[in-house]
Amino acid sequence: MNVYQGATEEELRRFQQKANEKYEKYQAENLNLNMARGKPCPEQLDLSNGLYNDIKTLIDENGTDCRNYGGVEGLPETRKLFADLLNVKVEELIIGGNSSLNIMYDNLARAFNHGVDEKSTPWSKLEKVKFLCPSPGYDRHFAICELFGIEMINIPMQNNGPDMDRIEELVKEDESIKGIWCVPKYSNPTGVVYADEVVNRLAAMETKASDFRIFWDNAYIVHHLTDNPPRLKNILHACREYKNPDRVYIYVSTSKITFAGAGLGVFASSKKNINYIVSLISKQTIGPNKINQLLHTRFFKTVDGILEHMKKHAAIIKPKFDLVLEIMEKELADKNIARWSNPEGGYFINLDVMEGCAGRVIQLAKEAGVTLTKAGATYPYGKDPADTNIRIAPTFPPIKELEKAINIVAVCIEKATLDKLLK
């Protein structure tokens, strides 16, 4: 039941007064709490301190001296480890530096400078390039598009993935649509996992542009919060099955598995795409940081080693997710003025407030000492059309700070909603 529904103006003003009193008490504490980005906390980073224990020799299993030049595609044993994780062939995968976002950026730059293959037109020579952007989504994807002058088209997110009817309609008719951003598992920030039907339709759909590419940012592939995580269909296999083998670019990294600033970026695609991109990378670099690749491979050894490591991450961050959900349920559920996700994995809780209130909530929180992700950041051009979406990032703050911050956010939602109702 919505306690505000049917309330008189006098009753609403009493609710408002109580919310204002709580808010002013928090303001008086002069707090400085930051929940703006989904970062691993120090305890998570400490899980990987053993990464550098096994440095007696820096020669890999094939006799390669990892201190020297070479190996643009990555160490064979590291490629094998991540090929097993992604269920692809070794020749369909490259190991890069610490940032998968960097690889995404470079692939876009290569498409603009050289085209997506030897026969396609460089995107820089086209009058217009457009990308589909499922929203709410990842702000850094949108920032890359803005930098390259790519026109972004907002695609609504649904409970099983992006609106495929809309996507199929657009790509079939518009040759200037060259790609789509996807975070297919525990989507940022909604937590949605793409259904098999969505994966199949993305792989099979007819596109006017022959050089259309799916940028498949599988950032949270092993970031589970439950013991029985949902399964995501292998899109590379689906693209091959539907006769579009070169359509998808897959990205993974260990940024939230080992060290955010010193992990591994992974890129997978068809063998044809990999060979083409390696030919370009080989002009850019003589080789990646093979020492880091070697140490990661020795640290994990197998895919099971990665999965066991991620259980330790879950033990640290799941109580934080549970705390946020508990506080929002206690403070907001009976008021029916907000909706939030209950994700099975990933790094975020998606929060939707009354239309026209998200920006005000975020501003009120800032004035009370809590920094949240900027209003509109989860939409192209930083503009949330309904001004409803807020991304909650629970992982980094210590649990006591998180408890304080979420209680403040709840009060800010009450205050912003009542201010709007009584405007």
Short mmCIF file of N, CA, C and O in Angstrom, two decimals, residues 361-422:
data_model
loop_
_atom_site.label_atom_id
_atom_site.label_comp_id
_atom_site.label_asym_id
_atom_site.label_seq_id
_atom_site.Cartn_x
_atom_site.Cartn_y
_atom_site.Cartn_z
N VAL A 361 17.05 13.84 -6.20
CA VAL A 361 17.53 12.91 -5.18
C VAL A 361 19.05 12.93 -5.12
O VAL A 361 19.66 13.00 -4.03
N ILE A 362 19.69 12.88 -6.28
CA ILE A 362 21.15 12.85 -6.33
C ILE A 362 21.74 14.15 -5.80
O ILE A 362 22.76 14.15 -5.08
N GLN A 363 21.11 15.28 -6.10
CA GLN A 363 21.58 16.56 -5.59
C GLN A 363 21.41 16.65 -4.07
O GLN A 363 22.32 17.09 -3.35
N LEU A 364 20.26 16.21 -3.57
CA LEU A 364 20.03 16.20 -2.12
C LEU A 364 21.05 15.31 -1.41
O LEU A 364 21.57 15.68 -0.35
N ALA A 365 21.32 14.15 -1.99
CA ALA A 365 22.31 13.25 -1.39
C ALA A 365 23.68 13.90 -1.33
O ALA A 365 24.38 13.82 -0.31
N LYS A 366 24.06 14.58 -2.39
CA LYS A 366 25.36 15.26 -2.42
C LYS A 366 25.43 16.31 -1.32
O LYS A 366 26.47 16.46 -0.64
N GLU A 367 24.35 17.06 -1.15
CA GLU A 367 24.33 18.10 -0.13
C GLU A 367 24.33 17.53 1.28
O GLU A 367 24.64 18.24 2.24
N ALA A 368 24.00 16.24 1.39
CA ALA A 368 24.06 15.56 2.70
C ALA A 368 25.34 14.73 2.83
O ALA A 368 25.49 13.97 3.80
N GLY A 369 26.25 14.85 1.86
CA GLY A 369 27.54 14.18 1.98
C GLY A 369 27.66 12.84 1.31
O GLY A 369 28.62 12.10 1.56
N VAL A 370 26.72 12.48 0.42
CA VAL A 370 26.78 11.19 -0.29
C VAL A 370 26.85 11.45 -1.79
O VAL A 370 25.93 12.04 -2.36
N THR A 371 27.92 11.02 -2.41
CA THR A 371 28.09 11.19 -3.85
C THR A 371 27.62 9.94 -4.59
O THR A 371 28.12 8.84 -4.34
N LEU A 372 26.64 10.12 -5.47
CA LEU A 372 26.13 9.03 -6.31
C LEU A 372 26.53 9.29 -7.76
O LEU A 372 27.02 10.36 -8.11
N THR A 373 26.32 8.28 -8.61
CA THR A 373 26.55 8.46 -10.04
C THR A 373 25.69 9.61 -10.54
O THR A 373 24.53 9.75 -10.16
N LYS A 374 26.26 10.43 -11.38
CA LYS A 374 25.59 11.62 -11.89
C LYS A 374 24.24 11.28 -12.52
O LYS A 374 24.08 10.27 -13.21
N ALA A 375 23.26 12.13 -12.29
CA ALA A 375 21.93 11.93 -12.87
C ALA A 375 22.02 11.88 -14.39
O ALA A 375 22.71 12.68 -15.01
N GLY A 376 21.33 10.92 -15.00
CA GLY A 376 21.33 10.78 -16.45
C GLY A 376 22.49 9.99 -17.01
O GLY A 376 22.51 9.69 -18.21
N ALA A 377 23.47 9.63 -16.18
CA ALA A 377 24.68 8.96 -16.68
C ALA A 377 24.38 7.64 -17.35
O ALA A 377 25.14 7.20 -18.22
N THR A 378 23.30 6.98 -16.98
CA THR A 378 22.99 5.66 -17.53
C THR A 378 22.24 5.73 -18.86
O THR A 378 21.77 4.70 -19.35
N TYR A 379 22.16 6.94 -19.43
CA TYR A 379 21.49 7.13 -20.72
C TYR A 379 22.41 7.88 -21.69
O TYR A 379 23.28 8.65 -21.26
N PRO A 380 22.23 7.66 -23.00
CA PRO A 380 23.01 8.40 -23.99
C PRO A 380 22.92 9.91 -23.77
O PRO A 380 21.84 10.43 -23.45
N TYR A 381 24.05 10.56 -23.96
CA TYR A 381 24.17 12.02 -23.83
C TYR A 381 23.89 12.50 -22.41
O TYR A 381 23.70 13.69 -22.17
N GLY A 382 23.84 11.58 -21.43
CA GLY A 382 23.61 11.96 -20.05
C GLY A 382 22.22 12.48 -19.79
O GLY A 382 22.02 13.25 -18.83
N LYS A 383 21.24 12.06 -20.62
CA LYS A 383 19.88 12.58 -20.48
C LYS A 383 18.90 11.44 -20.29
O LYS A 383 18.53 10.73 -21.22
N ASP A 384 18.46 11.27 -19.06
CA ASP A 384 17.41 10.31 -18.72
C ASP A 384 16.08 10.96 -19.06
O ASP A 384 15.67 11.93 -18.40
N PRO A 385 15.38 10.50 -20.09
CA PRO A 385 14.17 11.20 -20.55
C PRO A 385 13.10 11.36 -19.47
O PRO A 385 12.37 12.34 -19.48
N ALA A 386 13.01 10.40 -18.55
CA ALA A 386 12.00 10.50 -17.49
C ALA A 386 12.58 10.98 -16.17
O ALA A 386 11.84 11.22 -15.22
N ASP A 387 13.91 11.13 -16.10
CA ASP A 387 14.58 11.55 -14.86
C ASP A 387 14.15 10.67 -13.69
O ASP A 387 13.71 11.14 -12.64
N THR A 388 14.31 9.35 -13.88
CA THR A 388 13.89 8.40 -12.84
C THR A 388 15.02 7.50 -12.35
O THR A 388 14.92 6.95 -11.24
N ASN A 389 16.09 7.32 -13.13
CA ASN A 389 17.03 6.24 -12.87
C ASN A 389 18.23 6.68 -12.03
O ASN A 389 18.84 7.72 -12.29
N ILE A 390 18.55 5.85 -11.04
CA ILE A 390 19.72 6.06 -10.18
C ILE A 390 20.47 4.75 -10.08
O ILE A 390 19.88 3.69 -9.85
N ARG A 391 21.78 4.81 -10.27
CA ARG A 391 22.62 3.61 -10.16
C ARG A 391 23.26 3.56 -8.78
O ARG A 391 23.98 4.48 -8.39
N ILE A 392 23.00 2.49 -8.05
CA ILE A 392 23.57 2.31 -6.72
C ILE A 392 24.75 1.34 -6.83
O ILE A 392 24.61 0.23 -7.35
N ALA A 393 25.92 1.76 -6.34
CA ALA A 393 27.13 0.95 -6.40
C ALA A 393 27.57 0.60 -4.97
O ALA A 393 28.23 1.39 -4.31
N PRO A 394 27.19 -0.59 -4.48
CA PRO A 394 27.40 -0.90 -3.06
C PRO A 394 28.78 -1.46 -2.71
O PRO A 394 29.08 -1.62 -1.52
N THR A 395 29.62 -1.79 -3.68
CA THR A 395 30.77 -2.65 -3.41
C THR A 395 31.91 -1.97 -2.65
O THR A 395 32.57 -2.60 -1.82
N PHE A 396 32.18 -0.70 -2.92
CA PHE A 396 33.40 -0.09 -2.40
C PHE A 396 33.32 0.37 -0.95
O PHE A 396 34.25 0.14 -0.17
N PRO A 397 32.25 1.02 -0.50
CA PRO A 397 32.26 1.57 0.87
C PRO A 397 32.31 0.47 1.93
O PRO A 397 31.74 -0.61 1.75
N PRO A 398 32.96 0.75 3.06
CA PRO A 398 32.84 -0.16 4.21
C PRO A 398 31.38 -0.27 4.63
O PRO A 398 30.59 0.65 4.39
N ILE A 399 31.02 -1.35 5.27
CA ILE A 399 29.62 -1.66 5.53
C ILE A 399 28.94 -0.58 6.38
O ILE A 399 27.78 -0.23 6.15
N LYS A 400 29.65 0.00 7.35
CA LYS A 400 29.04 1.04 8.20
C LYS A 400 28.77 2.31 7.39
O LYS A 400 27.74 2.96 7.57
N GLU A 401 29.70 2.67 6.52
CA GLU A 401 29.49 3.83 5.67
C GLU A 401 28.35 3.58 4.69
O GLU A 401 27.55 4.48 4.41
N LEU A 402 28.29 2.36 4.17
CA LEU A 402 27.23 2.01 3.23
C LEU A 402 25.86 2.12 3.90
O LEU A 402 24.91 2.64 3.32
N GLU A 403 25.77 1.62 5.12
CA GLU A 403 24.51 1.69 5.85
C GLU A 403 24.05 3.14 6.01
O GLU A 403 22.89 3.48 5.78
N LYS A 404 24.98 4.00 6.38
CA LYS A 404 24.65 5.42 6.54
C LYS A 404 24.23 6.02 5.20
O LYS A 404 23.23 6.74 5.11
N ALA A 405 24.99 5.71 4.15
CA ALA A 405 24.72 6.30 2.84
C ALA A 405 23.34 5.91 2.31
O ALA A 405 22.61 6.76 1.78
N ILE A 406 22.98 4.64 2.44
CA ILE A 406 21.69 4.20 1.90
C ILE A 406 20.53 4.76 2.71
O ILE A 406 19.47 5.10 2.15
N ASN A 407 20.69 4.89 4.01
CA ASN A 407 19.64 5.55 4.81
C ASN A 407 19.45 6.99 4.37
O ASN A 407 18.32 7.49 4.31
N ILE A 408 20.56 7.66 4.03
CA ILE A 408 20.47 9.03 3.54
C ILE A 408 19.76 9.07 2.19
O ILE A 408 18.89 9.91 1.94
N VAL A 409 20.12 8.14 1.30
CA VAL A 409 19.47 8.08 -0.02
C VAL A 409 17.97 7.87 0.15
O VAL A 409 17.15 8.50 -0.54
N ALA A 410 17.58 7.00 1.07
CA ALA A 410 16.15 6.74 1.30
C ALA A 410 15.44 8.02 1.75
O ALA A 410 14.33 8.32 1.27
N VAL A 411 16.05 8.77 2.64
CA VAL A 411 15.45 10.03 3.09
C VAL A 411 15.37 11.03 1.94
O VAL A 411 14.36 11.75 1.80
N CYS A 412 16.40 11.06 1.11
CA CYS A 412 16.40 11.96 -0.04
C CYS A 412 15.27 11.62 -1.02
O CYS A 412 14.66 12.52 -1.62
N ILE A 413 15.01 10.33 -1.20
CA ILE A 413 13.91 9.91 -2.07
C ILE A 413 12.57 10.38 -1.49
O ILE A 413 11.72 10.92 -2.21
N GLU A 414 12.39 10.19 -0.18
CA GLU A 414 11.17 10.69 0.47
C GLU A 414 11.02 12.19 0.27
O GLU A 414 9.95 12.68 -0.12
N LYS A 415 12.09 12.89 0.56
CA LYS A 415 12.04 14.36 0.51
C LYS A 415 11.75 14.84 -0.91
O LYS A 415 10.89 15.71 -1.13
N ALA A 416 12.45 14.29 -1.90
CA ALA A 416 12.26 14.72 -3.30
C ALA A 416 10.84 14.41 -3.77
O ALA A 416 10.22 15.21 -4.48
N THR A 417 10.33 13.24 -3.38
CA THR A 417 8.99 12.85 -3.80
C THR A 417 7.93 13.77 -3.19
O THR A 417 7.02 14.26 -3.88
N LEU A 418 8.05 14.01 -1.90
CA LEU A 418 7.07 14.88 -1.22
C LEU A 418 7.15 16.31 -1.73
O LEU A 418 6.12 16.98 -1.90
N ASP A 419 8.37 16.77 -1.98
CA ASP A 419 8.51 18.13 -2.54
C ASP A 419 7.78 18.24 -3.87
O ASP A 419 7.14 19.25 -4.16
N LYS A 420 7.88 17.16 -4.68
CA LYS A 420 7.23 17.18 -5.98
C LYS A 420 5.71 17.11 -5.85
O LYS A 420 4.96 17.82 -6.53
N LEU A 421 5.24 16.26 -4.95
CA LEU A 421 3.80 16.11 -4.74
C LEU A 421 3.17 17.39 -4.22
O LEU A 421 2.01 17.71 -4.53
N LEU A 422 3.92 18.17 -3.45
CA LEU A 422 3.39 19.37 -2.82
C LEU A 422 3.77 20.63 -3.58
O LEU A 422 3.51 21.75 -3.10
#
